[in-house]
PDB file of C-alpha atoms in Angstrom:
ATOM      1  CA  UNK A   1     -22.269 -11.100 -27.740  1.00  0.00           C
ATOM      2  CA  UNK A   2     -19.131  -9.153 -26.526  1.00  0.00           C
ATOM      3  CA  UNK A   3     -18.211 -11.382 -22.994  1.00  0.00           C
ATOM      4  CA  UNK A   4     -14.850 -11.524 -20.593  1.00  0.00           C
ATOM      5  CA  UNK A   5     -13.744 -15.244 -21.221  1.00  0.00           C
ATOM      6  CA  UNK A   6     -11.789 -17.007 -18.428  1.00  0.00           C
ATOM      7  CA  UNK A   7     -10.109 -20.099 -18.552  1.00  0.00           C
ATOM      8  CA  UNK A   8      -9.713 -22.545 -16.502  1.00  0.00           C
ATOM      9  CA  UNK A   9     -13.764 -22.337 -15.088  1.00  0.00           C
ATOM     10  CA  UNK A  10     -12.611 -24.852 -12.249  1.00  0.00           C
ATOM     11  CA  UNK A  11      -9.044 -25.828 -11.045  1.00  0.00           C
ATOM     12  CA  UNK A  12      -8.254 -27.962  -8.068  1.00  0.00           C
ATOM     13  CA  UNK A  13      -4.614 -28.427  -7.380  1.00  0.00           C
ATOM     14  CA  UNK A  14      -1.903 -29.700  -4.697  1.00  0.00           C
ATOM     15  CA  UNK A  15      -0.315 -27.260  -3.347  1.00  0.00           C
ATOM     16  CA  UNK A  16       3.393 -26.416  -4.810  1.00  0.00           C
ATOM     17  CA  UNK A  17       2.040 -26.330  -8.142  1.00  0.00           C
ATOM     18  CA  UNK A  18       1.829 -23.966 -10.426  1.00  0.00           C
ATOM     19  CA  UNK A  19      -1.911 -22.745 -11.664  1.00  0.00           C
ATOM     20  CA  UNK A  20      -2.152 -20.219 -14.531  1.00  0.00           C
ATOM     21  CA  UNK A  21      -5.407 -18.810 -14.901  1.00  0.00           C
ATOM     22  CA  UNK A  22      -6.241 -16.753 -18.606  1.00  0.00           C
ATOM     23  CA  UNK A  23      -8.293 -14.011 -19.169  1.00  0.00           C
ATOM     24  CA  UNK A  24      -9.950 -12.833 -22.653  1.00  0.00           C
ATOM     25  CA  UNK A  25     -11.054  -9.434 -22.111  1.00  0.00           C
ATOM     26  CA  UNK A  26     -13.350  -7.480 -24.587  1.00  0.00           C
ATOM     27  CA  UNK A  27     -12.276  -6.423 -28.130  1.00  0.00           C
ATOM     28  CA  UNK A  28     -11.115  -2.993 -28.140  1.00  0.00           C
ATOM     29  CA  UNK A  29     -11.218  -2.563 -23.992  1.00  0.00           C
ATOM     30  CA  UNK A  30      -8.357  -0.980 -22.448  1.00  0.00           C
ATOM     31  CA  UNK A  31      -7.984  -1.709 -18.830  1.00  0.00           C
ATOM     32  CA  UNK A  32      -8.395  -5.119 -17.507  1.00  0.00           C
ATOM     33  CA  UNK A  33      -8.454  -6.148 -14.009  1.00  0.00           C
ATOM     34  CA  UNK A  34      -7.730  -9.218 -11.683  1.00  0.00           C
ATOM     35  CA  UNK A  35      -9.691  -9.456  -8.643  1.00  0.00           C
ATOM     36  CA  UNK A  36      -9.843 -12.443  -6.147  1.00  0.00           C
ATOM     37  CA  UNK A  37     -12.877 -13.097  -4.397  1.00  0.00           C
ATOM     38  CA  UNK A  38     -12.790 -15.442  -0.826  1.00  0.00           C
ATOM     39  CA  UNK A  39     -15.768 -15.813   1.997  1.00  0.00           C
ATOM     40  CA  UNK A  40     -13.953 -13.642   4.395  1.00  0.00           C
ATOM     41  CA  UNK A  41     -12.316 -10.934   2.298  1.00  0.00           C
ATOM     42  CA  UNK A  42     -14.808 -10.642   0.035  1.00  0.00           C
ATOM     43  CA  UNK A  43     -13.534  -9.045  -3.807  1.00  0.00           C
ATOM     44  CA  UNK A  44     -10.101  -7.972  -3.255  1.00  0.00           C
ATOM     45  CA  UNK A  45      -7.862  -5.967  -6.297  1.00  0.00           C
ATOM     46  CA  UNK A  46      -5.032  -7.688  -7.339  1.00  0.00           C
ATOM     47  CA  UNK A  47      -3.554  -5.903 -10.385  1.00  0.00           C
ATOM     48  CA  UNK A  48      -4.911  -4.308 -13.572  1.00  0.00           C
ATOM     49  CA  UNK A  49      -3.429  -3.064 -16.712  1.00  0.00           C
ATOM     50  CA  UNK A  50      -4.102  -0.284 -19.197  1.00  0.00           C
ATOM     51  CA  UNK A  51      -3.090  -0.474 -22.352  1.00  0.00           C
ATOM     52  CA  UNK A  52      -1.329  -3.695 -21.152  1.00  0.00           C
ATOM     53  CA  UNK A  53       1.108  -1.840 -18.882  1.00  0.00           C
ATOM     54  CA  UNK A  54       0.644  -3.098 -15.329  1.00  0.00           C
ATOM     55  CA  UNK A  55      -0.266   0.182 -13.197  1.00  0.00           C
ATOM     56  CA  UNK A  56      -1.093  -1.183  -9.665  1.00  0.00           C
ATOM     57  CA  UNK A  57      -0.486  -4.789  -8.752  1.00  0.00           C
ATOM     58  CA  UNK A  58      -0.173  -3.759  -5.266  1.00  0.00           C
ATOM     59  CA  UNK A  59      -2.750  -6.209  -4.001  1.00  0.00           C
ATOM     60  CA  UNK A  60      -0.808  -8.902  -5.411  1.00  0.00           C
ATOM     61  CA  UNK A  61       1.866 -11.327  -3.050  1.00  0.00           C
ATOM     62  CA  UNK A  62       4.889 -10.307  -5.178  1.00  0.00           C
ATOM     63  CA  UNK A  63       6.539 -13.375  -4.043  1.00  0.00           C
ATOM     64  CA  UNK A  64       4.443 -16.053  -6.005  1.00  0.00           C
ATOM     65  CA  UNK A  65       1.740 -14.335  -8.073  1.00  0.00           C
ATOM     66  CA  UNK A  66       2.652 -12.311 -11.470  1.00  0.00           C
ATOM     67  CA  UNK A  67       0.036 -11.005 -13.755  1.00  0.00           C
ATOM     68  CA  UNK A  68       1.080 -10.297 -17.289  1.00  0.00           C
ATOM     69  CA  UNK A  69      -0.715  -9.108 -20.851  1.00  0.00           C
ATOM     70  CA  UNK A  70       1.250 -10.356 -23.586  1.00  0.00           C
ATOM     71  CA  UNK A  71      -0.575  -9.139 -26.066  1.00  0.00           C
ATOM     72  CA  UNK A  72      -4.230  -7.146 -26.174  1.00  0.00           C
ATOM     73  CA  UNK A  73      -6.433 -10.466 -26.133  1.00  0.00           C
ATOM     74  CA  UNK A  74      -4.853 -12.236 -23.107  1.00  0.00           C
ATOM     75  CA  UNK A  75      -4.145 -11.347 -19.726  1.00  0.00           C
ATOM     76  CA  UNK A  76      -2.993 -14.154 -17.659  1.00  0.00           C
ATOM     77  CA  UNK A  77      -2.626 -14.183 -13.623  1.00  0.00           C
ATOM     78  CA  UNK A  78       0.268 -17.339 -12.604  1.00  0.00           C
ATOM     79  CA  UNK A  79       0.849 -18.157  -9.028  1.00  0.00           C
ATOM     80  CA  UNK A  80       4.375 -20.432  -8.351  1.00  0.00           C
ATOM     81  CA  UNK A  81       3.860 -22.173  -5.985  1.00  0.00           C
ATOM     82  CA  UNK A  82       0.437 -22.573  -5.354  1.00  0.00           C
ATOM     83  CA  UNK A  83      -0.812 -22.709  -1.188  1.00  0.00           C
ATOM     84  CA  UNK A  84      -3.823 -23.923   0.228  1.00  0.00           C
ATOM     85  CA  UNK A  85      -4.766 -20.136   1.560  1.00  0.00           C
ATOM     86  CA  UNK A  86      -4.379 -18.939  -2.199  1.00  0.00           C
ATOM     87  CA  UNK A  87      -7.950 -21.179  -2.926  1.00  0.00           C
ATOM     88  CA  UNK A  88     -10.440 -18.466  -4.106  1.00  0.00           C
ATOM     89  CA  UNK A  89     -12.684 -17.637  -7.110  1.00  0.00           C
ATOM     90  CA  UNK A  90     -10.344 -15.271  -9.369  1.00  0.00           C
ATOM     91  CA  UNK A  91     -12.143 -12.926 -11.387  1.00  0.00           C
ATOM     92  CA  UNK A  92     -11.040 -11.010 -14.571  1.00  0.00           C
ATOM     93  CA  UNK A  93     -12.554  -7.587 -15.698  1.00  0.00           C
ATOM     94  CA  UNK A  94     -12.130  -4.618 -18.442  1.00  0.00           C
ATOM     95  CA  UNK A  95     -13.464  -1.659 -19.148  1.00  0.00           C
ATOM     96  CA  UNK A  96     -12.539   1.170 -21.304  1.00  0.00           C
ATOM     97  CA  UNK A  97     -10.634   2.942 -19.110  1.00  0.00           C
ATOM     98  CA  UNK A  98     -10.831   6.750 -17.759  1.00  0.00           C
ATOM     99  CA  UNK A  99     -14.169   8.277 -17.106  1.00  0.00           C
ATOM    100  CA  UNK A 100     -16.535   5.295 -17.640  1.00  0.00           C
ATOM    101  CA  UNK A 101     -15.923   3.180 -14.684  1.00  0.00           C
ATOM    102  CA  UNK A 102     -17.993   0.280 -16.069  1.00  0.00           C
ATOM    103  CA  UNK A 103     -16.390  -3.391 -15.460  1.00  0.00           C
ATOM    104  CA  UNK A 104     -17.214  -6.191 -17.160  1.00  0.00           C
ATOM    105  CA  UNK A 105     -16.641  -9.174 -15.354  1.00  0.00           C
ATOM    106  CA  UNK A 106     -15.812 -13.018 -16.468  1.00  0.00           C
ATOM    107  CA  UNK A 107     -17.481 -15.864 -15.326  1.00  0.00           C
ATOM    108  CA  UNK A 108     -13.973 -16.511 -12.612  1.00  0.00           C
ATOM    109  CA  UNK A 109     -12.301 -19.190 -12.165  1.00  0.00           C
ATOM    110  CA  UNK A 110     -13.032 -21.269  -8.749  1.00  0.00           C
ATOM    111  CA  UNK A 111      -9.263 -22.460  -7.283  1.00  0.00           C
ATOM    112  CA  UNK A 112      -8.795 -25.134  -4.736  1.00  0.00           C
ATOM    113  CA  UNK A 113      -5.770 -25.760  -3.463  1.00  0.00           C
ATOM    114  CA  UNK A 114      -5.355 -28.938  -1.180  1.00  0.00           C
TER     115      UNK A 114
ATOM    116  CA  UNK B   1      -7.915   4.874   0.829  1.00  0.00           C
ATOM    117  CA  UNK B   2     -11.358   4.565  -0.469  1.00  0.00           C
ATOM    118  CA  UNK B   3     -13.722   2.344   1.777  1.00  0.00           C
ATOM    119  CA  UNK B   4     -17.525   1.098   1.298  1.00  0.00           C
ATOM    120  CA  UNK B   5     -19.480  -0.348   3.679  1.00  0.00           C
ATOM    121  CA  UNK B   6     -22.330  -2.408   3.134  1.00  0.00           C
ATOM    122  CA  UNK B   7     -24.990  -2.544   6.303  1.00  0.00           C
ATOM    123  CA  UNK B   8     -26.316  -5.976   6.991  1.00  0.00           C
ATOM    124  CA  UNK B   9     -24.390  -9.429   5.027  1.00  0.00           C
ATOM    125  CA  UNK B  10     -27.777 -10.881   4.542  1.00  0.00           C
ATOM    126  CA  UNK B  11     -31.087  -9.155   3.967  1.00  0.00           C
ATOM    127  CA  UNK B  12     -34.775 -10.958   3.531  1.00  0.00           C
ATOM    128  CA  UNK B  13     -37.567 -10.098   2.541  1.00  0.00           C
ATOM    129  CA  UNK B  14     -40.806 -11.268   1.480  1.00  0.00           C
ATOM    130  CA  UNK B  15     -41.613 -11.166  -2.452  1.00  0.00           C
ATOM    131  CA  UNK B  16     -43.355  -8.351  -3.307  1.00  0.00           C
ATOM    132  CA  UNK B  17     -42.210  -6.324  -0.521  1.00  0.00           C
ATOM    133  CA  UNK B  18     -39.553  -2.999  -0.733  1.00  0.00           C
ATOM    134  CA  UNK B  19     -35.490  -3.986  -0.981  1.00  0.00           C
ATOM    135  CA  UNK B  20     -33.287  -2.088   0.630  1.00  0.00           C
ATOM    136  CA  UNK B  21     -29.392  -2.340   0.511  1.00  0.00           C
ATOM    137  CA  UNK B  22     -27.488   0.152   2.134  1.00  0.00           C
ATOM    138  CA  UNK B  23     -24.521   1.413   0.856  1.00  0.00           C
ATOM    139  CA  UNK B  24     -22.321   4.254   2.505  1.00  0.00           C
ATOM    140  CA  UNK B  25     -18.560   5.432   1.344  1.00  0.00           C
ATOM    141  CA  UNK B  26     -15.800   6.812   2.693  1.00  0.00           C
ATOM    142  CA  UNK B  27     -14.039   9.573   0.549  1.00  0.00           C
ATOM    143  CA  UNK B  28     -14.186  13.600   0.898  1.00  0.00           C
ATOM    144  CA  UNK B  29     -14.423  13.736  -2.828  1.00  0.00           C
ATOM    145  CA  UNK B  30     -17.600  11.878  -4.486  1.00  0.00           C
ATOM    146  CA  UNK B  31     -16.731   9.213  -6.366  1.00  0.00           C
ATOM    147  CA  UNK B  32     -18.320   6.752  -9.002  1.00  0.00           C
ATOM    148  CA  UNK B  33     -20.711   4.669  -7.325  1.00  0.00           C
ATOM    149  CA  UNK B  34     -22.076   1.362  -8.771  1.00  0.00           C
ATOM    150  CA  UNK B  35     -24.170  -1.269  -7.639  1.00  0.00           C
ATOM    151  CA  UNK B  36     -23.440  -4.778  -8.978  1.00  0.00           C
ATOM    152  CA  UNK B  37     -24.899  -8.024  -8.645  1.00  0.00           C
ATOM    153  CA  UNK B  38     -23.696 -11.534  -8.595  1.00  0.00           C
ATOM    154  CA  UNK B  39     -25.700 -14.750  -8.940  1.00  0.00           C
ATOM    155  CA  UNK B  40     -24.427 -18.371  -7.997  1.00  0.00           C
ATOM    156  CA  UNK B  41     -21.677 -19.135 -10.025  1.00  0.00           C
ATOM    157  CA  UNK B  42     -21.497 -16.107 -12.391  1.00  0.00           C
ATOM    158  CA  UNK B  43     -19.588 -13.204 -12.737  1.00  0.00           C
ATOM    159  CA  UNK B  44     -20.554  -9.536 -11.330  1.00  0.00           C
ATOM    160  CA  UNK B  45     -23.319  -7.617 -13.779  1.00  0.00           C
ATOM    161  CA  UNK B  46     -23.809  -3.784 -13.462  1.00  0.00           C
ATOM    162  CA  UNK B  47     -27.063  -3.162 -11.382  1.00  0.00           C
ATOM    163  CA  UNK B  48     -26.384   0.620 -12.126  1.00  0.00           C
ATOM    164  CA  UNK B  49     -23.672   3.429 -11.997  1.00  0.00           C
ATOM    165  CA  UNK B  50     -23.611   6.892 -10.546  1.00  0.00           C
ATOM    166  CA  UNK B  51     -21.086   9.193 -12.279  1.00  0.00           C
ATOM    167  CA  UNK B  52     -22.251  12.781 -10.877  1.00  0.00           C
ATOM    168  CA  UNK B  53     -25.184  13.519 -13.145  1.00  0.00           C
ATOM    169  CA  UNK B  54     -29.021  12.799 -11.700  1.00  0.00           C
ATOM    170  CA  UNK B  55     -28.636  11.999  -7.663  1.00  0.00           C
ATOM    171  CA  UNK B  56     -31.682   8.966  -8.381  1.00  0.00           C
ATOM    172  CA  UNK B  57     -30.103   6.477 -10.686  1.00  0.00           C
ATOM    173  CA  UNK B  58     -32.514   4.189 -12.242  1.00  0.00           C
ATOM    174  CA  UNK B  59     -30.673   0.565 -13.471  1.00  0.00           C
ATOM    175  CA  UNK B  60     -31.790  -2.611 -14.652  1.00  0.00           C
ATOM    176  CA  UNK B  61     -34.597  -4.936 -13.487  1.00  0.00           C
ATOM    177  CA  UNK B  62     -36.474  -2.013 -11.416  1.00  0.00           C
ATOM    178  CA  UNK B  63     -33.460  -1.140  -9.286  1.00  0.00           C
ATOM    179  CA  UNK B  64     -32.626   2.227  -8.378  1.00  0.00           C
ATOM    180  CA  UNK B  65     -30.255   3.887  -5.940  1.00  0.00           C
ATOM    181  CA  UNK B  66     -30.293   7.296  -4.655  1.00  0.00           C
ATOM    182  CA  UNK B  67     -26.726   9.407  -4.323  1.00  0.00           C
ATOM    183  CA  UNK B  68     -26.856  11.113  -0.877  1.00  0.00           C
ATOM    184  CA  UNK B  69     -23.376  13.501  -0.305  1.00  0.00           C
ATOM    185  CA  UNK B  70     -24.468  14.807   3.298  1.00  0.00           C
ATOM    186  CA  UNK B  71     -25.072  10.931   4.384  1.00  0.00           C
ATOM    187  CA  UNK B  72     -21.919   9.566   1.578  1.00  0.00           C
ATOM    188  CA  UNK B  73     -24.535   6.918   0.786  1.00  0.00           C
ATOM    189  CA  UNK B  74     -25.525   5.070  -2.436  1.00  0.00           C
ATOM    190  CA  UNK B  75     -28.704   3.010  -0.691  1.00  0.00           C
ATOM    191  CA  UNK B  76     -30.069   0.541  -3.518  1.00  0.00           C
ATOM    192  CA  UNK B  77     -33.880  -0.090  -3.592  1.00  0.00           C
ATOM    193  CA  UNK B  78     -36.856  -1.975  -5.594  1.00  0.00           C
ATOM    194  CA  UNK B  79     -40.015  -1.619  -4.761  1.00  0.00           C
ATOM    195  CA  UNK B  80     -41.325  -5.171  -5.093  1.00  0.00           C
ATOM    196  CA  UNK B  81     -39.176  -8.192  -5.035  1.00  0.00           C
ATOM    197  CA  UNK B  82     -39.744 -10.498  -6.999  1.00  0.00           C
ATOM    198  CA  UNK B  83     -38.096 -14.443  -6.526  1.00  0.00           C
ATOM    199  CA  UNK B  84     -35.473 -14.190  -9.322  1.00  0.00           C
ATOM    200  CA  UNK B  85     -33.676 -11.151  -7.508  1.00  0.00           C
ATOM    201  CA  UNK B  86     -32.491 -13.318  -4.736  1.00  0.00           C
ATOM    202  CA  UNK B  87     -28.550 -13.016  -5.377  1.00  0.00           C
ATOM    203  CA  UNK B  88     -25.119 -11.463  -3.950  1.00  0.00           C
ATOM    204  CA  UNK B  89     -25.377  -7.283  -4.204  1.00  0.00           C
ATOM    205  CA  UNK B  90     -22.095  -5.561  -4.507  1.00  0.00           C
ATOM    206  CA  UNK B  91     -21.820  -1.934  -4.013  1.00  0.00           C
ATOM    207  CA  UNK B  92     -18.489  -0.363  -5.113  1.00  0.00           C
ATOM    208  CA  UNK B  93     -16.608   3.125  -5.461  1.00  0.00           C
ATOM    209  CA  UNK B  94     -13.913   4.221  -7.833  1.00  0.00           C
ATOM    210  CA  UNK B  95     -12.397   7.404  -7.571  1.00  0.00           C
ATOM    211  CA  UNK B  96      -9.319   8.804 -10.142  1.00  0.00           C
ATOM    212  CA  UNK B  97     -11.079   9.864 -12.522  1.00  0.00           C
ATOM    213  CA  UNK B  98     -12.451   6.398 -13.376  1.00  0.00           C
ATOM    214  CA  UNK B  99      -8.592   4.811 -14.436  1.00  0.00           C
ATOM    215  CA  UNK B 100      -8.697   3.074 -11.401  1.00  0.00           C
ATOM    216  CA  UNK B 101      -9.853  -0.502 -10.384  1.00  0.00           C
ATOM    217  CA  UNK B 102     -13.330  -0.199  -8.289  1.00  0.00           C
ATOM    218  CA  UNK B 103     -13.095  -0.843  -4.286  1.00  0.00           C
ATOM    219  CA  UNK B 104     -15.991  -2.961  -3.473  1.00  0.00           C
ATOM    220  CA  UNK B 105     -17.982  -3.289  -0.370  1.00  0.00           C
ATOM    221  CA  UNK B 106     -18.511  -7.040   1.362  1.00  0.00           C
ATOM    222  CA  UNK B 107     -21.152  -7.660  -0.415  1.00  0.00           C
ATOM    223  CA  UNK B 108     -25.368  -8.116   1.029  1.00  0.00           C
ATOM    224  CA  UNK B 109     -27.052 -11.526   0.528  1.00  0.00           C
ATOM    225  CA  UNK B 110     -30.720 -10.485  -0.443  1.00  0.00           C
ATOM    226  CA  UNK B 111     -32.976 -13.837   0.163  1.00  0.00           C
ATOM    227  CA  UNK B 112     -36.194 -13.574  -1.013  1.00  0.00           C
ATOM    228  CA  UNK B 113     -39.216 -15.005   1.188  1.00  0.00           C
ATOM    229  CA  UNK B 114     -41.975 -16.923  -1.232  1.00  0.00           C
TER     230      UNK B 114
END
């Protein structure tokens, strides 16, 4: 049963510390995405990849949040230093890329900073 | 920049009655539309996807939407609700051919009267 896997499920931390959350996207999928999901912003685009080359991580605050893929089975989204406003459920997605527009989403991982 | 607009946060209805979500976009060129749907604690699961083929999209668990261009709406309906369809309903909009990450609307609460 092909499934996004995310890692951690649920992460509380203090704030100033650093949280990396992991993403397993599907075998042979080409684009994964990071999205971050909060009460009053609702799903919000952080970065995604293709191929694992980072094409948009525009919705991401450049100064503490990096998203990487360092290889084809694991993308990983690391914020340094954590704050409380950066508490949200993080979600991970691929698809196969142009023309199919289909995401398959992971099971996020719920973030509380305090 | 691609918008979508979901009317109404919450919606109820009694079970067994019609569901309607409304769904309208912003963009001069029609894009992708999907509708997805979240329950507690899981990840997003496609409801359906319109890709420029048949304007009535039929999906999964009796859900269909209709693709109107004069009224840029992508309104998602059931005929009869049933308990278990009580969830978060995501409509969403890609454009770019499909390499780009989807731009989702707020997002409608559907409770389901018993």
């Amino acid at each position: 049963d092909a499934r996004v896997t995310q890692t951690p499920r649920d992460k509380v931390t203090e704030m100033g510390q650093e949280v990396t959350m992991r993403c397993q996207p599907i075998l042979g999928h080409n684009t994964v995405f990071w999205y971050r999901q909060t009460m009053m912003q609702g799903l919000e685009l952080l970065a995604y990849f293709r191929n694992r080359a980072p094409l948009d991580d525009s919705g991401m605050p450049k100064d503490r949040f990096s998203a990487e893929m360092p290889d084809a089975t694991l993308a990983t989204l690391k914020i340094q230093p954590s704050e409380p406003r950066d508490s949200a459920v993080y979600f991970c997605a691929s698809g196969l890329g142009v023309n199919t527009g289909e995401l398959f989403f992971g099971e996020g991982s719920r973030l509380t900073v305090l | 920049a691609q918008s979508v607009t979901q009317l109404g946060s919450h919606v109820s209805v009694s079970e067994g009655a019609l569901v309607l979500l409304r769904c309208n976009y912003s963009s001069s060129v029609p894009p992708y539309l999907f509708w997805y749907v979240q329950y507690p604690n899981q990840g997003l699961q496609l409801l359906l996807k319109y890709t420029s083929a048949a304007t009535l999209v039929k999906g999964i668990n009796g859900f269909e939407a209709e693709f109107k261009k004069s009224e840029t709406s992508f309104h998602l309906t059931k005929p009869s609700a049933h308990m278990s369809d009580a969830a978060e309903y995501f409509c969403a909009a890609q454009t770019g051919g499909g390499a780009d990450g989807l731009t989702f609307g707020k997002g409608t609460h559907l409770i389901i009267q018993p």
